[in-house]
CSV table of C-alpha atoms in Angstrom, one decimal:
chain,number,residue,atom,x,y,z
A,102,MET,CA,-0.3,0.0,0.3
A,103,SER,CA,1.4,3.3,-0.9
A,104,VAL,CA,0.8,6.1,1.3
A,105,PRO,CA,0.7,9.5,-0.6
A,106,LEU,CA,2.2,13.1,0.5
A,107,GLN,CA,1.2,15.8,-0.9
A,108,VAL,CA,4.4,17.9,-1.5
A,109,GLY,CA,4.6,20.2,-4.4
A,110,GLY,CA,8.1,20.6,-6.6
A,111,HIS,CA,8.2,24.4,-5.6
A,112,ASP,CA,9.0,25.3,-2.3
A,113,LYS,CA,7.5,28.8,-1.3
A,114,CYS,CA,7.2,30.7,2.0
A,115,PRO,CA,3.4,30.3,3.3
A,116,THR,CA,3.4,34.2,3.8
A,117,CYS,CA,4.3,36.2,1.0
A,118,GLY,CA,5.2,32.8,-1.5
A,119,SER,CA,8.2,34.4,-2.0
A,120,THR,CA,11.0,31.4,-3.1
A,121,ASP,CA,13.9,33.0,-1.1
A,122,ILE,CA,14.2,31.2,1.3
A,123,ALA,CA,16.8,30.1,3.6
A,124,TYR,CA,17.3,27.3,6.8
A,125,SER,CA,18.5,28.6,9.8
A,126,GLN,CA,20.6,25.9,11.7
A,127,GLN,CA,20.7,28.6,15.2
A,128,LYS,CA,16.9,28.9,15.4
A,129,GLY,CA,15.7,25.6,13.9
A,130,VAL,CA,13.1,27.2,11.4
A,131,LEU,CA,13.2,28.2,7.7
A,132,ILE,CA,12.9,31.7,7.0
A,133,CYS,CA,11.5,33.9,4.2
A,134,ARG,CA,14.3,36.7,3.4
A,135,TYR,CA,11.8,38.8,1.4
A,136,CYS,CA,9.0,39.2,4.4
A,137,ARG,CA,11.4,37.8,7.4
A,138,ALA,CA,8.3,35.3,8.0
A,139,GLN,CA,9.4,32.2,9.8
A,140,TRP,CA,8.2,28.6,10.1
A,141,THR,CA,8.7,24.8,9.9
A,142,GLU,CA,7.6,21.7,8.2
A,143,ARG,CA,4.8,19.8,9.8
A,144,ASN,CA,5.6,16.6,11.7
A,145,ILE,CA,6.4,13.7,9.1
A,146,GLU,CA,4.6,11.3,11.4
A,147,ALA,CA,1.5,13.6,11.6
A,148,ALA,CA,1.9,14.5,8.1
A,149,LEU,CA,1.6,10.8,7.1
A,150,GLY,CA,-0.7,9.6,9.9
A,151,TYR,CA,2.0,7.0,11.1
A,152,ASP,CA,1.4,8.2,14.7
A,153,THR,CA,-1.0,6.0,15.1
A,154,GLU,CA,-0.7,2.8,17.5
A,155,ILE,CA,1.8,0.4,15.8
A,156,SER,CA,0.2,-2.9,17.4
A,157,ALA,CA,-2.6,-2.5,15.5
A,158,LEU,CA,-1.1,-2.3,12.1
A,159,THR,CA,-1.3,-4.7,9.5
A,160,GLY,CA,-0.4,-4.8,5.9
A,161,MET,CA,3.0,-3.1,3.9
A,162,HIS,CA,2.2,0.7,3.9
A,163,VAL,CA,5.3,2.7,2.1
A,164,ALA,CA,5.1,6.5,1.7
A,165,ARG,CA,5.9,8.1,-1.1
A,166,GLY,CA,8.6,9.0,-0.9
A,167,ALA,CA,10.3,5.0,0.2
A,168,GLY,CA,8.5,3.5,-3.1
A,169,ALA,CA,10.0,1.6,-5.4
A,170,ILE,CA,13.0,3.4,-7.8
A,171,ASP,CA,12.3,3.4,-11.5
A,172,PRO,CA,15.9,1.6,-12.9
A,173,ASN,CA,14.7,3.3,-16.0
A,174,ALA,CA,15.0,6.8,-14.8
A,175,ALA,CA,17.3,9.2,-16.5
A,176,ASP,CA,20.5,10.8,-14.1
A,177,VAL,CA,20.3,13.6,-16.2
A,178,VAL,CA,17.0,15.3,-16.0
A,179,THR,CA,15.4,18.7,-16.9
A,180,ILE,CA,12.7,20.7,-14.6
A,181,LYS,CA,10.1,23.4,-15.7
A,182,CYS,CA,10.4,26.1,-13.0
A,183,GLN,CA,7.3,27.3,-11.6
A,184,GLY,CA,8.0,29.8,-10.9
A,185,CYS,CA,9.6,31.3,-14.3
A,186,GLY,CA,8.7,28.9,-16.6
A,187,ALA,CA,12.5,28.5,-17.5
A,188,GLU,CA,13.8,24.8,-18.0
A,189,VAL,CA,16.9,23.7,-15.8
A,190,VAL,CA,19.2,20.7,-16.4
A,191,ILE,CA,20.2,18.8,-13.5
A,192,ASN,CA,22.2,15.4,-13.0
A,193,SER,CA,20.4,14.0,-10.4
A,194,ALA,CA,22.8,11.0,-9.7
A,195,THR,CA,24.4,13.7,-7.5
A,196,ASN,CA,21.4,16.3,-6.8
A,197,VAL,CA,18.3,16.0,-5.7
A,198,GLN,CA,17.5,20.2,-5.2
A,199,ALA,CA,18.8,22.8,-7.6
A,200,ARG,CA,17.9,26.5,-7.8
A,201,CYS,CA,16.1,28.2,-11.3
A,202,HIS,CA,19.3,30.3,-12.7
A,203,TRP,CA,16.6,32.9,-13.8
A,204,CYS,CA,14.7,34.2,-10.9
A,205,ARG,CA,16.4,31.7,-8.1
A,206,SER,CA,13.5,29.6,-7.1
A,207,VAL,CA,14.6,26.1,-5.3
A,208,LEU,CA,13.5,23.8,-7.4
A,209,SER,CA,12.5,19.9,-6.1
A,210,LEU,CA,12.6,16.9,-7.9
A,211,ASN,CA,9.7,15.3,-6.2
A,212,GLN,CA,7.5,15.7,-9.2
A,213,ARG,CA,9.7,14.3,-11.9
A,214,VAL,CA,11.3,11.6,-9.3
A,215,ALA,CA,8.7,9.9,-8.6
A,216,ASN,CA,10.8,6.9,-7.6
A,217,GLY,CA,11.8,7.0,-4.2
A,218,ALA,CA,14.8,9.1,-5.1
A,219,VAL,CA,13.2,12.5,-3.1
A,220,PRO,CA,12.9,11.4,0.9
A,221,ASP,CA,9.6,11.9,2.3
A,222,ALA,CA,10.8,13.9,5.3
A,223,VAL,CA,14.2,15.0,6.5
A,224,LEU,CA,15.4,16.0,9.5
A,225,PRO,CA,18.0,19.2,10.3
A,226,PHE,CA,21.1,20.0,11.6
A,227,SER,CA,21.2,21.3,14.9
A,228,LEU,CA,25.1,21.0,15.3
A,229,SER,CA,27.0,24.0,13.5
A,230,HIS,CA,29.6,23.6,11.8
A,231,ASP,CA,32.4,25.1,14.3
A,232,GLN,CA,30.8,22.5,17.1
A,233,ALA,CA,31.4,20.0,14.6
A,234,VAL,CA,34.9,21.0,14.4
A,235,GLU,CA,35.9,20.8,17.5
A,236,LEU,CA,34.2,17.3,17.8
A,237,VAL,CA,36.6,16.1,15.1
A,238,ASN,CA,39.2,17.8,16.1
A,239,GLN,CA,39.1,16.3,19.7
A,240,PHE,CA,38.3,13.0,18.3
A,241,ALA,CA,41.5,12.9,16.4
A,242,LYS,CA,43.7,14.5,19.0
A,243,LYS,CA,43.3,12.2,21.1
A,244,ARG,CA,44.6,9.4,18.3
A,245,MET,CA,47.6,11.4,17.0
A,246,PHE,CA,50.5,9.7,19.1
A,247,PHE,CA,50.0,6.5,17.0
A,248,ALA,CA,48.6,8.5,13.7
A,249,HIS,CA,50.7,7.9,10.4
A,250,LYS,CA,52.4,11.4,9.7
A,251,GLY,CA,51.0,11.8,6.5
A,252,PHE,CA,47.6,12.2,8.5
A,253,LYS,CA,49.5,14.8,11.1
A,254,ARG,CA,50.6,16.7,8.4
A,255,GLU,CA,47.5,17.1,6.7
A,256,PHE,CA,44.9,16.9,8.8
A,257,SER,CA,43.0,20.5,8.7
A,258,ALA,CA,39.1,19.7,10.8
A,259,ALA,CA,38.0,22.7,8.9
A,260,ASN,CA,37.5,20.5,6.0
A,261,VAL,CA,34.6,19.2,7.6
A,262,VAL,CA,31.3,18.8,5.1
A,263,GLY,CA,28.0,18.6,5.8
A,264,VAL,CA,26.1,15.2,4.7
A,265,TYR,CA,22.6,14.2,4.6
A,266,MET,CA,22.5,10.5,4.5
A,267,PRO,CA,19.5,8.2,3.5
A,268,TYR,CA,17.7,6.6,5.5
A,269,LEU,CA,14.6,4.3,5.6
A,270,VAL,CA,12.2,4.6,8.7
A,271,ALA,CA,10.2,1.6,9.5
A,272,ASP,CA,7.3,1.4,12.3
A,273,VAL,CA,7.0,-2.7,12.3
A,274,ASN,CA,4.4,-5.1,14.6
A,275,ALA,CA,5.8,-8.2,14.5
A,276,HIS,CA,5.8,-12.0,16.1
A,277,VAL,CA,8.3,-13.6,17.3
A,278,GLU,CA,9.4,-17.4,17.7
A,279,MET,CA,12.3,-19.1,19.6
A,280,ALA,CA,13.2,-22.2,20.2
A,281,GLY,CA,16.4,-23.8,22.5
A,282,GLU,CA,17.9,-25.4,25.2
A,283,GLY,CA,18.3,-24.2,28.6
A,284,GLU,CA,20.9,-25.8,31.8
A,285,VAL,CA,20.4,-25.7,35.1
A,286,GLN,CA,23.3,-25.8,37.2
A,287,THR,CA,22.7,-28.8,40.2
A,288,ARG,CA,26.1,-29.5,40.7
A,289,ARG,CA,30.0,-28.1,40.7
A,290,TYR,CA,33.2,-30.1,41.7
A,291,THR,CA,36.7,-31.1,41.3
A,292,VAL,CA,38.1,-33.6,40.2
A,293,SER,CA,41.8,-34.3,39.6
A,294,THR,CA,43.2,-34.7,36.0
A,295,GLY,CA,47.0,-36.1,36.7
A,296,GLU,CA,49.6,-34.8,38.9
A,297,ASN,CA,48.8,-31.5,40.6
A,298,SER,CA,46.3,-30.7,37.8
A,299,SER,CA,42.7,-30.2,38.0
A,300,GLU,CA,39.6,-29.2,36.5
A,301,THR,CA,36.2,-27.9,37.6
A,302,ARG,CA,33.3,-29.7,36.2
A,303,TYR,CA,29.5,-29.5,36.6
A,304,ASP,CA,26.3,-31.9,36.3
A,305,ALA,CA,23.1,-30.2,34.7
A,306,ASP,CA,19.7,-30.1,33.7
A,307,VAL,CA,18.8,-29.6,30.1
A,308,TYR,CA,15.5,-28.3,29.6
A,309,ARG,CA,13.7,-27.6,26.3
A,310,VAL,CA,13.1,-23.9,26.1
A,311,ALA,CA,10.2,-21.6,23.8
A,312,ARG,CA,9.5,-18.5,23.3
A,313,ASP,CA,6.4,-17.2,21.7
A,314,PHE,CA,5.4,-13.7,21.6
A,315,ASP,CA,4.4,-9.8,19.7
A,316,ILE,CA,6.9,-7.3,19.2
A,317,THR,CA,6.0,-3.2,18.3
A,318,VAL,CA,9.1,-1.5,17.4
A,319,ASP,CA,8.8,2.1,16.5
A,320,ASP,CA,11.1,4.3,13.8
A,321,LEU,CA,13.8,1.5,13.2
A,322,THR,CA,16.1,3.2,11.0
A,323,VAL,CA,18.3,1.8,8.4
A,324,GLU,CA,20.8,2.6,6.1
A,325,SER,CA,19.0,3.2,2.0
A,326,SER,CA,22.7,3.4,0.7
A,327,GLY,CA,24.3,0.8,-0.4
A,328,GLN,CA,27.4,2.1,0.5
A,329,ARG,CA,26.2,3.3,4.0
A,330,ALA,CA,24.4,-0.6,4.4
A,331,GLY,CA,27.7,-2.6,4.7
A,332,MET,CA,27.9,-3.2,1.1
A,333,SER,CA,30.4,-0.5,0.7
A,334,ARG,CA,34.0,-1.3,-0.8
A,335,ALA,CA,36.9,-3.1,1.2
A,336,GLN,CA,38.7,-0.1,0.5
A,337,ASP,CA,37.1,2.5,3.4
A,338,THR,CA,35.6,2.5,6.3
A,339,ALA,CA,32.0,4.3,5.5
A,340,ASN,CA,30.8,1.8,8.6
A,341,VAL,CA,31.5,4.1,10.9
A,342,ILE,CA,28.7,6.7,10.1
A,343,ASN,CA,26.2,3.9,11.3
A,344,ALA,CA,28.3,4.1,15.0
A,345,VAL,CA,27.2,7.7,15.1
A,346,LEU,CA,23.0,6.5,15.4
A,347,PRO,CA,20.9,7.2,16.9
A,348,PHE,CA,18.8,10.1,15.7
A,349,ASP,CA,16.0,11.7,17.0
A,350,THR,CA,13.6,10.7,14.0
A,351,LYS,CA,10.4,12.0,15.9
A,352,LYS,CA,11.7,15.2,15.3
A,353,ALA,CA,11.8,14.8,11.1
A,354,VAL,CA,9.8,17.4,9.1
A,355,GLU,CA,8.1,17.2,6.0
A,356,TYR,CA,10.8,17.5,3.5
A,357,ASN,CA,11.6,20.6,1.7
A,358,ALA,CA,14.0,21.5,-0.1
A,359,ASN,CA,15.6,24.8,1.4
A,360,TYR,CA,16.7,22.7,4.3
A,361,LEU,CA,19.5,21.3,1.7
A,362,GLY,CA,20.9,24.9,1.1
A,363,GLY,CA,24.8,24.5,2.1
A,364,TYR,CA,24.9,20.9,2.1
A,365,THR,CA,25.7,17.7,0.0
A,366,SER,CA,23.5,14.6,0.1
A,367,GLU,CA,23.4,11.3,-0.9
A,368,LYS,CA,20.1,9.5,-3.2
A,369,ARG,CA,18.9,6.0,-1.5
A,370,ASP,CA,19.9,3.1,-4.2
A,371,LEU,CA,17.9,0.5,-1.6
A,372,ASP,CA,14.1,-0.2,-1.8
A,373,VAL,CA,12.0,-1.6,0.6
A,374,GLN,CA,12.2,-5.2,-0.3
A,375,ASP,CA,16.2,-4.2,-0.6
A,376,VAL,CA,16.2,-3.6,3.1
A,377,GLY,CA,13.3,-6.2,5.1
A,378,TRP,CA,15.6,-9.3,5.6
A,379,ARG,CA,17.4,-6.9,7.9
A,380,VAL,CA,14.4,-5.6,9.2
A,381,GLY,CA,13.6,-8.6,10.4
A,382,SER,CA,16.9,-9.6,11.2
A,383,MET,CA,16.9,-6.2,13.8
A,384,VAL,CA,13.4,-6.7,14.9
A,385,PHE,CA,14.0,-10.0,15.8
A,386,GLY,CA,18.0,-9.1,17.5
A,387,ILE,CA,15.7,-6.1,19.9
A,388,GLY,CA,13.1,-9.4,20.9
A,389,THR,CA,15.7,-11.3,21.8
A,390,SER,CA,17.6,-8.7,23.7
A,391,LEU,CA,14.5,-8.1,25.7
A,392,MET,CA,13.5,-11.6,26.0
A,393,ARG,CA,16.3,-12.4,28.4
A,394,ARG,CA,14.9,-10.9,30.9
A,395,THR,CA,12.7,-14.3,31.2
A,396,LEU,CA,15.7,-16.8,31.3
A,397,THR,CA,17.2,-16.1,34.8
A,398,LYS,CA,16.5,-19.5,35.6
A,399,TYR,CA,19.0,-21.0,33.0
A,400,ASP,CA,21.9,-19.9,34.8
A,401,ARG,CA,24.4,-22.3,32.6
A,402,GLY,CA,22.7,-20.2,29.4
A,403,VAL,CA,20.6,-20.9,26.7
A,404,LYS,CA,21.7,-22.3,23.4
A,405,TRP,CA,18.9,-21.4,20.6
A,406,THR,CA,18.5,-23.8,17.9
A,407,GLY,CA,15.5,-22.5,16.1
A,408,GLY,CA,13.6,-18.8,15.2
A,409,LYS,CA,11.3,-16.9,13.2
A,410,VAL,CA,9.9,-13.6,12.8
A,411,LYS,CA,6.2,-13.0,11.2
A,412,VAL,CA,6.2,-9.3,10.5
A,413,LYS,CA,2.5,-8.4,11.0
A,414,GLY,CA,2.1,-5.0,9.5
A,415,ALA,CA,4.9,-2.3,8.4
A,416,ARG,CA,5.4,1.1,7.4
A,417,TYR,CA,7.8,3.1,5.7
A,418,LEU,CA,9.1,6.2,4.9
A,419,SER,CA,12.3,7.6,3.6
A,420,MET,CA,14.4,10.5,5.5
A,421,TYR,CA,17.4,12.5,5.4
A,422,ALA,CA,19.4,12.9,8.2
A,423,PRO,CA,22.1,15.0,9.0
A,424,ILE,CA,26.2,13.6,9.2
A,425,TRP,CA,29.2,15.7,9.4
A,426,LEU,CA,31.6,13.9,7.8
A,427,TYR,CA,35.5,14.1,7.7
A,428,SER,CA,37.7,11.9,5.3
A,429,TYR,CA,41.0,11.7,4.6
A,430,TYR,CA,42.9,9.2,1.8
A,431,GLU,CA,45.5,7.0,3.2
A,432,ARG,CA,48.2,6.0,0.2
A,433,ARG,CA,49.7,3.2,1.8
A,434,GLY,CA,53.4,2.1,0.2
A,435,SER,CA,52.1,-1.0,-1.4
A,436,GLY,CA,50.2,1.9,-4.1
A,437,LYS,CA,46.5,1.3,-2.5
A,438,GLU,CA,44.4,3.9,-1.2
A,439,PHE,CA,42.3,4.0,2.0
A,440,LEU,CA,39.5,6.3,2.5
A,441,HIS,CA,39.0,6.9,6.2
A,442,TYR,CA,36.1,8.8,8.0
A,443,ILE,CA,35.3,10.3,11.2
A,444,ALA,CA,31.7,11.3,11.3
A,445,VAL,CA,29.7,13.2,13.5
A,446,ASN,CA,25.8,13.0,14.4
A,447,GLY,CA,24.2,16.5,13.2
A,448,ARG,CA,22.0,16.2,15.6
A,449,THR,CA,23.6,14.9,18.9
A,450,GLY,CA,27.1,15.2,18.7
A,451,ALA,CA,28.1,11.6,18.8
A,452,VAL,CA,31.7,10.7,17.3
A,453,MET,CA,32.9,7.8,15.6
A,454,GLY,CA,35.9,7.8,13.0
A,455,SER,CA,39.5,5.8,11.7
A,456,VAL,CA,42.6,7.5,11.8
A,457,PRO,CA,45.3,6.1,9.6
A,458,ILE,CA,47.7,4.1,12.0
A,459,ASN,CA,52.0,4.6,12.1
A,460,LYS,CA,52.5,0.6,11.7
A,461,ALA,CA,56.2,1.1,12.7
A,462,LYS,CA,55.4,2.9,16.1
A,463,LEU,CA,52.4,1.0,17.0
A,464,GLY,CA,54.8,-2.1,16.7
A,465,PHE,CA,57.9,-0.9,18.7
A,466,PHE,CA,55.5,0.1,21.1
A,467,SER,CA,53.7,-2.8,21.2
A,468,ALA,CA,57.2,-4.5,21.7
A,469,ALA,CA,58.2,-2.6,24.8
A,470,VAL,CA,55.2,-2.9,26.4
A,471,THR,CA,55.5,-6.8,26.1
A,472,LEU,CA,59.1,-6.5,27.0
A,473,VAL,CA,58.1,-4.6,30.2
A,474,THR,CA,55.4,-6.6,31.2
A,475,LEU,CA,57.6,-10.3,30.9
A,476,ILE,CA,60.0,-8.0,33.3
A,477,GLY,CA,57.6,-7.1,35.5
A,478,GLY,CA,56.3,-10.6,36.3
A,479,GLY,CA,59.9,-11.7,36.7
A,480,VAL,CA,60.4,-13.3,33.3
A,481,VAL,CA,63.7,-11.6,31.3
A,482,PHE,CA,64.7,-12.6,28.1
A,483,PHE,CA,68.7,-11.9,27.0
A,484,LEU,CA,69.3,-12.1,23.6
């Protein structure tokens, strides 16, 4: 089932109709440069009707922006400006918004790309560039001692850029079934295994264990770019972006191209059916974690031998989420390149990243620590 979201291809000021609009990160609002009106777009969940009880959810509901991507859609498209009638050419492979070069109207691709390339929602940046630079600086400086000399020489946190990353956000109503074996210890004892040696053994009762329960998950966030969803090249560390989640998705608003001014963005290339298995796996993992509180009697643990998830209902929307990103190309002696990232959540300030290591220095200090440990333990080797 597709859920429509009525968004035009021309973002205007609701007060005067001007298209000269900017996003104020400091205030968290859109501001008309002509009449100075200030506003925010509607909350996306309320706009889509996604704020209803998840436990009553049945069937599949997919918002317009999360719909199937048309594989035949051309990347280079022509958009007719609704402000002045001019035709604007844009490469939608790298951009999802543009500005008319005649009347400066901000043009959205919603009407031209009804295949899901444009999201339903956007979660605006709340962390400033200066704040992100400071966080990246702090992260990198703590790791400079073992950093590669090239990174030390070339590092400049001022090169941090703001990027909107594509995600699919799902509400899920599911049923989980699990089966396995649990052990309850009945006796613990020590036996001799030889001269001056022994081992501890135990006896336990073994029980069949089964769990069968309903679960609802609100705002499950899944990467909808193949590169960010663990499908990237082995030569980069794009997975660090996943480590700065979660986002405060409840604050997401209806997509408006003006929120993207001054930032870059990525298009999604994964459909709902591409991430369905991952959503099911995440729901199963959440259920397993919550269910552990019912297993305290099995003091020797539970070995799960089977399990399944049945999704009774799900609703999806597509969302842009803000990331401050610093990247660095490590050129290794072998001629290979490795791309490192330091990522900052544009809402919460959570930071994660990778820094190229000076392997020779790290090896030297590892050997030194090992030697000190051996000496401290009373063992000294002479070469």
